[in-house]
Short mmCIF file of C-alpha atoms in Angstrom, two decimals:
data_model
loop_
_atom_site.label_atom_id
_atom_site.label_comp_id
_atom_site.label_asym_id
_atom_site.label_seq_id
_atom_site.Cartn_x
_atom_site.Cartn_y
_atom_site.Cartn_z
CA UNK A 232 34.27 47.76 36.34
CA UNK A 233 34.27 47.95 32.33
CA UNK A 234 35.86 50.75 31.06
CA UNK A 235 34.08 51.58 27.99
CA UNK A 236 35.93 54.84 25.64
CA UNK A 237 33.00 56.47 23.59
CA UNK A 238 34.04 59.09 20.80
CA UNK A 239 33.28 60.83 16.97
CA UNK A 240 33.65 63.68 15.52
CA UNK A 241 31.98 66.68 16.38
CA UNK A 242 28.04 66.33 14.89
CA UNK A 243 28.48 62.41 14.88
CA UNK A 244 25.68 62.05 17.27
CA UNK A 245 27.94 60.59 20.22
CA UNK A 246 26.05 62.30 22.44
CA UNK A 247 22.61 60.58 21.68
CA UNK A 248 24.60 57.45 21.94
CA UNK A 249 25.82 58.07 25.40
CA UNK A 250 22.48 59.08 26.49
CA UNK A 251 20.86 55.72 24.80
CA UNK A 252 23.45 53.91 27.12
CA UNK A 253 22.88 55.87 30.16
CA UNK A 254 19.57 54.87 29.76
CA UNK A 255 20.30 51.25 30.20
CA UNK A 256 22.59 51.58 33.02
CA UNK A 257 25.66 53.14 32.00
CA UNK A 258 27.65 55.51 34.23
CA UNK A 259 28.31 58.37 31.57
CA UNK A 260 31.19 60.60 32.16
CA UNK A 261 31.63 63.24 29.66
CA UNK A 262 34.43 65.11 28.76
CA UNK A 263 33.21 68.29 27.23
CA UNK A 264 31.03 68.46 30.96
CA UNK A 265 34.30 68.02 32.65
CA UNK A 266 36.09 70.59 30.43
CA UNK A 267 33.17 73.41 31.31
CA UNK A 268 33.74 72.30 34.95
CA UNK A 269 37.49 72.75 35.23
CA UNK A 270 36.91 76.60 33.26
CA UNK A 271 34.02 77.84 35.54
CA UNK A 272 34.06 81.25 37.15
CA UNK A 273 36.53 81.83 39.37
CA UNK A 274 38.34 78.74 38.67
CA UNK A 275 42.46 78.18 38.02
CA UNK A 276 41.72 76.91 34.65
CA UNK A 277 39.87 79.93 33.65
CA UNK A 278 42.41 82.26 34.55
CA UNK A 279 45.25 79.96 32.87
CA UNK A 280 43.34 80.50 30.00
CA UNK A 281 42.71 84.41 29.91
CA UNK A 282 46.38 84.63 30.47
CA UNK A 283 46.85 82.60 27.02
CA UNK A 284 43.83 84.05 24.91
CA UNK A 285 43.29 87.28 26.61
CA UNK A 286 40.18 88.45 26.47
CA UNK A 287 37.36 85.35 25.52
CA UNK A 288 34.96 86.52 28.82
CA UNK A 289 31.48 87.25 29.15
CA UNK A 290 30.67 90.48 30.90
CA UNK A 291 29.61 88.36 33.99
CA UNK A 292 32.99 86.55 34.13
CA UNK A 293 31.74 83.41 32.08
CA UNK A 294 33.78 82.31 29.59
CA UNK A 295 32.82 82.91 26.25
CA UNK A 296 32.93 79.65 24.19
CA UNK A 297 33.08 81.08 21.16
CA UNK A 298 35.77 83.61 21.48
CA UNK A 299 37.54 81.08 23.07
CA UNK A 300 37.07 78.87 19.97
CA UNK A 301 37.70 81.00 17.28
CA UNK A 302 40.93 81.60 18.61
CA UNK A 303 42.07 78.66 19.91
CA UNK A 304 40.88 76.51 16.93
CA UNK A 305 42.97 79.52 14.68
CA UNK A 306 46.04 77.38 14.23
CA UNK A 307 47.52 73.70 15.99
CA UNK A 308 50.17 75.73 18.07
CA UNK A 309 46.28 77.41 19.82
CA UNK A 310 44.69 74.28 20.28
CA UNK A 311 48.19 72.90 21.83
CA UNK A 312 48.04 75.49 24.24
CA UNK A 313 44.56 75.07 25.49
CA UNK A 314 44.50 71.27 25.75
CA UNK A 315 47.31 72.05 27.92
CA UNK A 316 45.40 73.82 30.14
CA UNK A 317 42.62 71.96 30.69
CA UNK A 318 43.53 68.10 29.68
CA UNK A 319 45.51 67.41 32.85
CA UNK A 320 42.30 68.93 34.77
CA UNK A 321 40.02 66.91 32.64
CA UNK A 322 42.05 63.92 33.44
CA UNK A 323 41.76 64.79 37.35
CA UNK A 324 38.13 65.08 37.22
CA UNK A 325 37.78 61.74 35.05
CA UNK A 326 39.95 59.70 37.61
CA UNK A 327 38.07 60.98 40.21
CA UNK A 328 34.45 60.11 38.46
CA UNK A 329 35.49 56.66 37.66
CA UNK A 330 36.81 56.28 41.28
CA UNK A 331 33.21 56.96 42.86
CA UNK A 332 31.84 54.75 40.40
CA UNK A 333 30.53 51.01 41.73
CA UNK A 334 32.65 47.84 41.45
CA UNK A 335 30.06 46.61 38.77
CA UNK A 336 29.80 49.67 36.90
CA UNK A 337 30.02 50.24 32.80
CA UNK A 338 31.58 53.23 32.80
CA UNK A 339 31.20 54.93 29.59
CA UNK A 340 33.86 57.81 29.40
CA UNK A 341 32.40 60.08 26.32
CA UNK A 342 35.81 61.89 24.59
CA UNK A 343 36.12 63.80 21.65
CA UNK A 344 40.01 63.24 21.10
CA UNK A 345 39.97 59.62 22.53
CA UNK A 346 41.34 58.85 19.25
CA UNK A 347 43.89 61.89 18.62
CA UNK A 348 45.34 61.46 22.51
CA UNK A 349 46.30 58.01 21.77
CA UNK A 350 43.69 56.94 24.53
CA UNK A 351 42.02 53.74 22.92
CA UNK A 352 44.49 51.21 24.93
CA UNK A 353 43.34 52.67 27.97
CA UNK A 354 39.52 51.16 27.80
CA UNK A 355 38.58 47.45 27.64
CA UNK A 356 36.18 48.73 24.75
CA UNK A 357 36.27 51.32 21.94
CA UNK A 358 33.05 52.39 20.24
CA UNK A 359 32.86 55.28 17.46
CA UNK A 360 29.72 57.03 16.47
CA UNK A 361 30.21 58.36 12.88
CA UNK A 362 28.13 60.07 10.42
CA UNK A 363 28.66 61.59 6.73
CA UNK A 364 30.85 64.63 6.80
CA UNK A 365 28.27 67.00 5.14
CA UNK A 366 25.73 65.82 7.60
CA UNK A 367 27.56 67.03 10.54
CA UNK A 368 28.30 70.36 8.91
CA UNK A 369 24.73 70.45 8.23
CA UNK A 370 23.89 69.59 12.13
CA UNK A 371 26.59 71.81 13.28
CA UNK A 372 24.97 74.45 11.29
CA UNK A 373 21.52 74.01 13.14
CA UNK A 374 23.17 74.66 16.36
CA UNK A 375 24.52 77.78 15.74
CA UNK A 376 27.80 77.41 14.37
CA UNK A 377 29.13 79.58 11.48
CA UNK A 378 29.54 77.20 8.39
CA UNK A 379 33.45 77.85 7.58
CA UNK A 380 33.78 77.26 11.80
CA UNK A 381 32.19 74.01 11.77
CA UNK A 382 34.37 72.72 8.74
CA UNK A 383 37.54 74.03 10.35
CA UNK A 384 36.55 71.79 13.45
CA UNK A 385 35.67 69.04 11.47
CA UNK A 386 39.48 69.19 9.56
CA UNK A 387 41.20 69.54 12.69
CA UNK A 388 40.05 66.11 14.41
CA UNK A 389 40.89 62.74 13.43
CA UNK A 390 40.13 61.75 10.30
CA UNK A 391 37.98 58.33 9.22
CA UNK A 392 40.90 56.18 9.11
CA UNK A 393 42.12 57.09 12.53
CA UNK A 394 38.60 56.26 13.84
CA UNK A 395 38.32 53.44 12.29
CA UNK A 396 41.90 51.76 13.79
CA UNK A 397 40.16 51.87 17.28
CA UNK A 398 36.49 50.95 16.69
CA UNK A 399 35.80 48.06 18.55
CA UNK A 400 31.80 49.05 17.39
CA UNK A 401 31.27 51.09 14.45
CA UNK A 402 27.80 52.79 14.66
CA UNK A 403 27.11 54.83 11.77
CA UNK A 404 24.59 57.71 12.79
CA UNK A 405 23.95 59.41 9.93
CA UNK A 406 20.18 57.94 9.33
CA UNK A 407 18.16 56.50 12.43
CA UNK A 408 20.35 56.73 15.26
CA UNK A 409 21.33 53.28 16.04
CA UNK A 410 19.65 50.95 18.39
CA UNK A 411 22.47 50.12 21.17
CA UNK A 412 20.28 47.88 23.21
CA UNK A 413 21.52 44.55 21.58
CA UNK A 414 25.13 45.79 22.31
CA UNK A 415 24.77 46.27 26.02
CA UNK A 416 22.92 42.83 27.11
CA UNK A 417 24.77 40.43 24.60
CA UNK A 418 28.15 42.42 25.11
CA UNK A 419 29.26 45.01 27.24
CA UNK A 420 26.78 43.28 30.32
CA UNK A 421 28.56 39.48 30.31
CA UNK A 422 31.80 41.80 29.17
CA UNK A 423 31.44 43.30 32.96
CA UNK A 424 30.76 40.55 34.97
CA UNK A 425 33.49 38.63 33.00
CA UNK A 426 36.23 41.14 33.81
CA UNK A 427 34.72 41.64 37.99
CA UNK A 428 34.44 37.86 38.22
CA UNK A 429 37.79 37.35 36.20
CA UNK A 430 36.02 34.66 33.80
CA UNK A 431 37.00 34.13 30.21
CA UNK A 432 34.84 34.14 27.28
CA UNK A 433 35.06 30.24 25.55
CA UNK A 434 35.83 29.30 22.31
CA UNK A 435 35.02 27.40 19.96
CA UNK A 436 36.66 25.06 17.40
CA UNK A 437 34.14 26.22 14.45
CA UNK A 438 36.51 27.04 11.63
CA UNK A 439 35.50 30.18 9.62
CA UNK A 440 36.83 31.64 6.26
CA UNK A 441 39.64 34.30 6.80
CA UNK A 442 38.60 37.78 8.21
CA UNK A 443 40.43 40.65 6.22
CA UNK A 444 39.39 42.97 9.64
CA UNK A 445 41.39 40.60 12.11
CA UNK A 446 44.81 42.17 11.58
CA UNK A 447 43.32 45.01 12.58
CA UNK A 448 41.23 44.03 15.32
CA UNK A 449 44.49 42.36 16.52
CA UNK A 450 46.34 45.56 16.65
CA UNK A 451 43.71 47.00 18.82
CA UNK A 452 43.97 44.37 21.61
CA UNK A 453 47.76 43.92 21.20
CA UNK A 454 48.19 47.64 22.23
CA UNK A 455 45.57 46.82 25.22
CA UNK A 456 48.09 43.94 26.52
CA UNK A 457 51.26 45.52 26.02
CA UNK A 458 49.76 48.26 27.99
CA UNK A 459 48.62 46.22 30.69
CA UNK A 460 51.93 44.66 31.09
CA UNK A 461 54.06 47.28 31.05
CA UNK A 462 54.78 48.05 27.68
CA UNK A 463 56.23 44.53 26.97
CA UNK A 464 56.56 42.83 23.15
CA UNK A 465 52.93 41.51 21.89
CA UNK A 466 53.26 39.08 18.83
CA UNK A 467 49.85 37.98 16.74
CA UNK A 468 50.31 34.20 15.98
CA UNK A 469 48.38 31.30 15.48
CA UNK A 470 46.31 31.01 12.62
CA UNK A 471 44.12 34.36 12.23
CA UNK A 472 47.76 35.87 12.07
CA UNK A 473 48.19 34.25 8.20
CA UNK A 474 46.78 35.89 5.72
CA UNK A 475 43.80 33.96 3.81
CA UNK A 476 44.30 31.16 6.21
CA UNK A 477 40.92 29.87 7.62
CA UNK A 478 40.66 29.91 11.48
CA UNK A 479 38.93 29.85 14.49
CA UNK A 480 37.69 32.98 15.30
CA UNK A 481 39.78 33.65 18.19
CA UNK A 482 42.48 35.84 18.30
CA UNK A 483 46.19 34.29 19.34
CA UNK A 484 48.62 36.24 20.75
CA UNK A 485 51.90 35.64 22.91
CA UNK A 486 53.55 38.61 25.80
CA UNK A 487 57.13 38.20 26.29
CA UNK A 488 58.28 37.80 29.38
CA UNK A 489 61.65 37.05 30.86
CA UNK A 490 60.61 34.42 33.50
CA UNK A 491 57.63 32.72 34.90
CA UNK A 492 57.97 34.71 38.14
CA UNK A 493 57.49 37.84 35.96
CA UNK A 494 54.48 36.45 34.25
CA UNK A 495 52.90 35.45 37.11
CA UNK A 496 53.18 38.76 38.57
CA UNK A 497 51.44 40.00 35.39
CA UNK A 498 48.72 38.07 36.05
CA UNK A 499 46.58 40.76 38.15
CA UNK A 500 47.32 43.55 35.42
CA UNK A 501 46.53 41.43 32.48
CA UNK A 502 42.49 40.30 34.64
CA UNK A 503 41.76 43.94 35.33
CA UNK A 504 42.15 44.78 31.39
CA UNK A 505 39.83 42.10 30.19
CA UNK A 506 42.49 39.39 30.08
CA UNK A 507 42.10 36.35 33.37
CA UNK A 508 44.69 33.96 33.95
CA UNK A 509 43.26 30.44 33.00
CA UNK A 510 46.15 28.43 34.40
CA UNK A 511 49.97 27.13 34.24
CA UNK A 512 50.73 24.95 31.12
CA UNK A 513 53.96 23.51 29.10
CA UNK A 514 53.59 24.06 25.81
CA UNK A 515 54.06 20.31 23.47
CA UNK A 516 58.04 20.67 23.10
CA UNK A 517 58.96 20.52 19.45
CA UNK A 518 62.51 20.69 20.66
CA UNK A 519 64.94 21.13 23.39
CA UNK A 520 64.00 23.47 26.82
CA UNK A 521 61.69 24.68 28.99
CA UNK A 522 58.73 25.46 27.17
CA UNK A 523 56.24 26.35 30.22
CA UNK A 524 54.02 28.99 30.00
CA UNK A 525 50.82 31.00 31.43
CA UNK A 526 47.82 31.01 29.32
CA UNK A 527 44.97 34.19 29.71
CA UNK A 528 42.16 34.75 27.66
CA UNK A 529 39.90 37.09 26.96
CA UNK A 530 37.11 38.19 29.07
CA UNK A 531 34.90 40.14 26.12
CA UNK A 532 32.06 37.89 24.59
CA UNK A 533 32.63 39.80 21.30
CA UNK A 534 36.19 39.24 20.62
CA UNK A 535 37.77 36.08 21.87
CA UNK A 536 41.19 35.97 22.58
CA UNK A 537 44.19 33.37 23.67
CA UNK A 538 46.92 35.01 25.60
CA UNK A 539 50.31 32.51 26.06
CA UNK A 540 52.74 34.51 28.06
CA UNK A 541 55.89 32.57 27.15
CA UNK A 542 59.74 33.53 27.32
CA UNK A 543 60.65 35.67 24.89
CA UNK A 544 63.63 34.54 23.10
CA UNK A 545 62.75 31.06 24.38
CA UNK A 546 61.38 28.17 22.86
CA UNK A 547 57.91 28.45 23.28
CA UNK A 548 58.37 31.82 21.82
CA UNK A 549 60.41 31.14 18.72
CA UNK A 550 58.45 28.20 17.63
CA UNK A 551 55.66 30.16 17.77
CA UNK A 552 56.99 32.78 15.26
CA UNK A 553 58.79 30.18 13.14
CA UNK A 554 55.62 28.25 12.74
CA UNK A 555 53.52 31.51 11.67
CA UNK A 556 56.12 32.78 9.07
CA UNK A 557 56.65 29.29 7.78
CA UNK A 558 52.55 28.98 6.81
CA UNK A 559 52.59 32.65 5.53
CA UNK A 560 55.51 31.83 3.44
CA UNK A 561 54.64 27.69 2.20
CA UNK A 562 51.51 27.91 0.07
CA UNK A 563 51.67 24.21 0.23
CA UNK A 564 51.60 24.00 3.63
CA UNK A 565 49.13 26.60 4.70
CA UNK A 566 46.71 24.80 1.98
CA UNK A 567 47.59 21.42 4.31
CA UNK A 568 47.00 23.42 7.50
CA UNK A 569 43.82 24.06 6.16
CA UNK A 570 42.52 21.35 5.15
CA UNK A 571 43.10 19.72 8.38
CA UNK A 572 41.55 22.50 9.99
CA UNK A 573 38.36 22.43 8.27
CA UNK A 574 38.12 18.40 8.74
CA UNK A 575 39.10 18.65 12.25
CA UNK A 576 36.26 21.59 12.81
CA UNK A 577 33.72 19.34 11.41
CA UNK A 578 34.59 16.55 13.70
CA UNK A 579 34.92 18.36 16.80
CA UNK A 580 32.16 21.40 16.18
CA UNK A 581 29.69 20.08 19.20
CA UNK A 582 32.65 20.49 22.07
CA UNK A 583 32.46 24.09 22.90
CA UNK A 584 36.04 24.62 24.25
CA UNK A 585 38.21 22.97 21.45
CA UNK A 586 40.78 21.20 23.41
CA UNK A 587 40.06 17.80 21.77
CA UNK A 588 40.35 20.09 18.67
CA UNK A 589 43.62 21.33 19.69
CA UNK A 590 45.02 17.20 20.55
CA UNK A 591 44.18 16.32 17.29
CA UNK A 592 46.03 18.31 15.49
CA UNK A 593 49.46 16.97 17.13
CA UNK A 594 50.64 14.59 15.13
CA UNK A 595 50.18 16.83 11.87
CA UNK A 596 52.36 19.89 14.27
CA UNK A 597 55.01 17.02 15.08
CA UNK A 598 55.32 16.05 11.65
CA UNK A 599 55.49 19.51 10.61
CA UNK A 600 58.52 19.98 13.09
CA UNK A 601 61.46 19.33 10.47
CA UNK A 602 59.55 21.36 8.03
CA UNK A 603 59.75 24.36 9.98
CA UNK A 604 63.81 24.12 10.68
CA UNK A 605 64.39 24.06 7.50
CA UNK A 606 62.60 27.30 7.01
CA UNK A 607 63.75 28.90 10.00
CA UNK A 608 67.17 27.71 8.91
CA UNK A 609 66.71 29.21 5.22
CA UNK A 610 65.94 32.42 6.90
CA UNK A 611 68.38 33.22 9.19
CA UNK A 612 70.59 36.14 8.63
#
């Protein structure tokens, strides 16, 4: 199953997208449905909530929305209180919906405040449906709602920098509502079968110019993997962690661990959120230890990932982090690192998974081994 979290602000249009991807298969579940479920007639929710907001019912015992809203939207200790209420119902009704879903399901879970309850982590896929403010005031006006209302709701979510930290897809709604066909059969369908079949997503040793988006599309699966596994450090390294550095578009990152055993029983955790084992290797030893390690990668064809789970404090680890600080901080030798880089891409661009790529380059690393003692030992406190 791919979890798939779909959000935007209120008059973003989120709701035409999660129809568009109904309509190619996607199992929808939507939260504002679940919240009118969990406050029908008769129900515990509703009464939780008259008890809070006295009276915000219809005369037939319905609940009237917009009493409730006017009140509950009044100030942040309101809203507080009603989320209260209902999210832990909400989330109920959600586990349950996801539960009756198939194996081989894309389960897109529609939420408002995906992004303001700290939920991105939780999906294998983010994707935010936007549109210009004064558009969805406009749209918001068409529906019903009192001007001064809709801009109160609007202030009161997450802003466009919040949003953007968590878009894995951006789609801008605020002309033609965007065509989402392209992202489900070249992305979230191989994404699927990837995660159910626990296959990774290759790479390839094609060197591109630095990405100023990758620390940030970094963050975004860091917090998936430290989630998966427990909470447990997440360092970006390799090279799309130096800034200006060309790279291979593939996103390095390394999960502390405190033995192999403990990796190894991450391994299940870390397939289910997008992230399959690919084997048992020993890292080249540029220096005294054990440097053996478990390598994952990433299961989504639209954002490749390596995923070493080494020793933390070992090292495998410390090199690691002593080689990335020591090309952030050389100019001389990140230009070097470069260069070889590029030449090295050139010569190896037909082999699609880069491990001749990778050999290559290991005489240049095992030269480079005094180099980065010296930094390391210029740096430490």
């Amino acid at each position: 199953m791919l979890r798939v979290g779909l959000t935007g602000g209120i008059g973003s249009g989120k709701s035409t997208i999660a129809k568009a991807l109904s309509g190619l298969g996607a199992v929808v579940i939507d939260a504002d449905q679940l919240a009118r479920e969990v406050l029908e007639p008769g129900s515990e929710g509703l009464a939780e909530v008259v008890r809070a907001f006295g009276d915000v019912l219809n005369e037939d015992g319905t609940l009237d929305r917009a009493k409730l809203a006017a009140k509950a939207f009044a100030s942040d200790e309101a809203r507080e209180t009603l989320n209260g209420i209902t999210h832990p119902r909400i989330g109920s009704l959600t586990a349950q919906r996801m539960a009756e879903a198939p194996a081989d399901a894309i389960v897109v879970h529609d939420v408002p405040l995906l992004v303001e309850k700290g939920m991105a982590p939780l999906y294998h896929l983010v994707i935010v449906v936007d549109a210009a403010p004064e558009l969805r005031v406009e749209r918001l006006i068409k529906r019903g709602m009192d001007e001064a209302d809709a801009r109160t709701r609007i202030a009161a979510q997450a802003t466009f920098e919040q949003r953007r930290a968590v878009a894995d897809v951006w789609l801008d709604n605020s002309g033609d509502v965007p065509d989402v066909s392209a992202l489900w059969h070249e992305r979230l369908v191989p994404f699927e079968q990837n995660v159910r079949t626990r296959e990774y997503a290759a790479g390839s040793p094609i060197v591109v110019p630095y990405d100023e988006t990758w620390p940030a599309q970094a963050a975004r699966v860091a917090a998936r993997i430290s989630m998966a596994a427990g909470g447990r450090t997440v360092e970006h390294i390799g090279s799309t962690a130096v800034p200006g550095l060309a790279a291979k578009d593939v996103l390095d990152f390394q999960l502390g661990v405190d033995s192999m055993e403990t990796a190894d029983s991450l391994a299940d955790a870390l397939a289910q959120a997008g992230f399959p084992k690919i084997g048992d290797f020993t890292d080249t030893p540029m220096g005294p230890g054990n440097w053996d390690k478990r390598l994952h990668a990433g299961a989504d064809p639209g954002r490749r990932v390596n995923l070493h789970l080494r020793v933390e404090g070992g090292p495998g680890w410390n090199w690691a982090i002593d080689f990335r600080d020591w090309i952030r901080a050389d100019a001389d030798a990140r230009k070097e690192y470069e260069e070889l880089k590029l030449g090295l891409s050139a010569q190896f661009a037909h082999e699609p998974t880069g491990f001749n790529y990778g050999d290559a380059k290991g005489p240049w690393m095992q030269a480079a081994i005094q180099r980065v003692q010296a930094y390391r030992g210029g740096h430490t406190s």
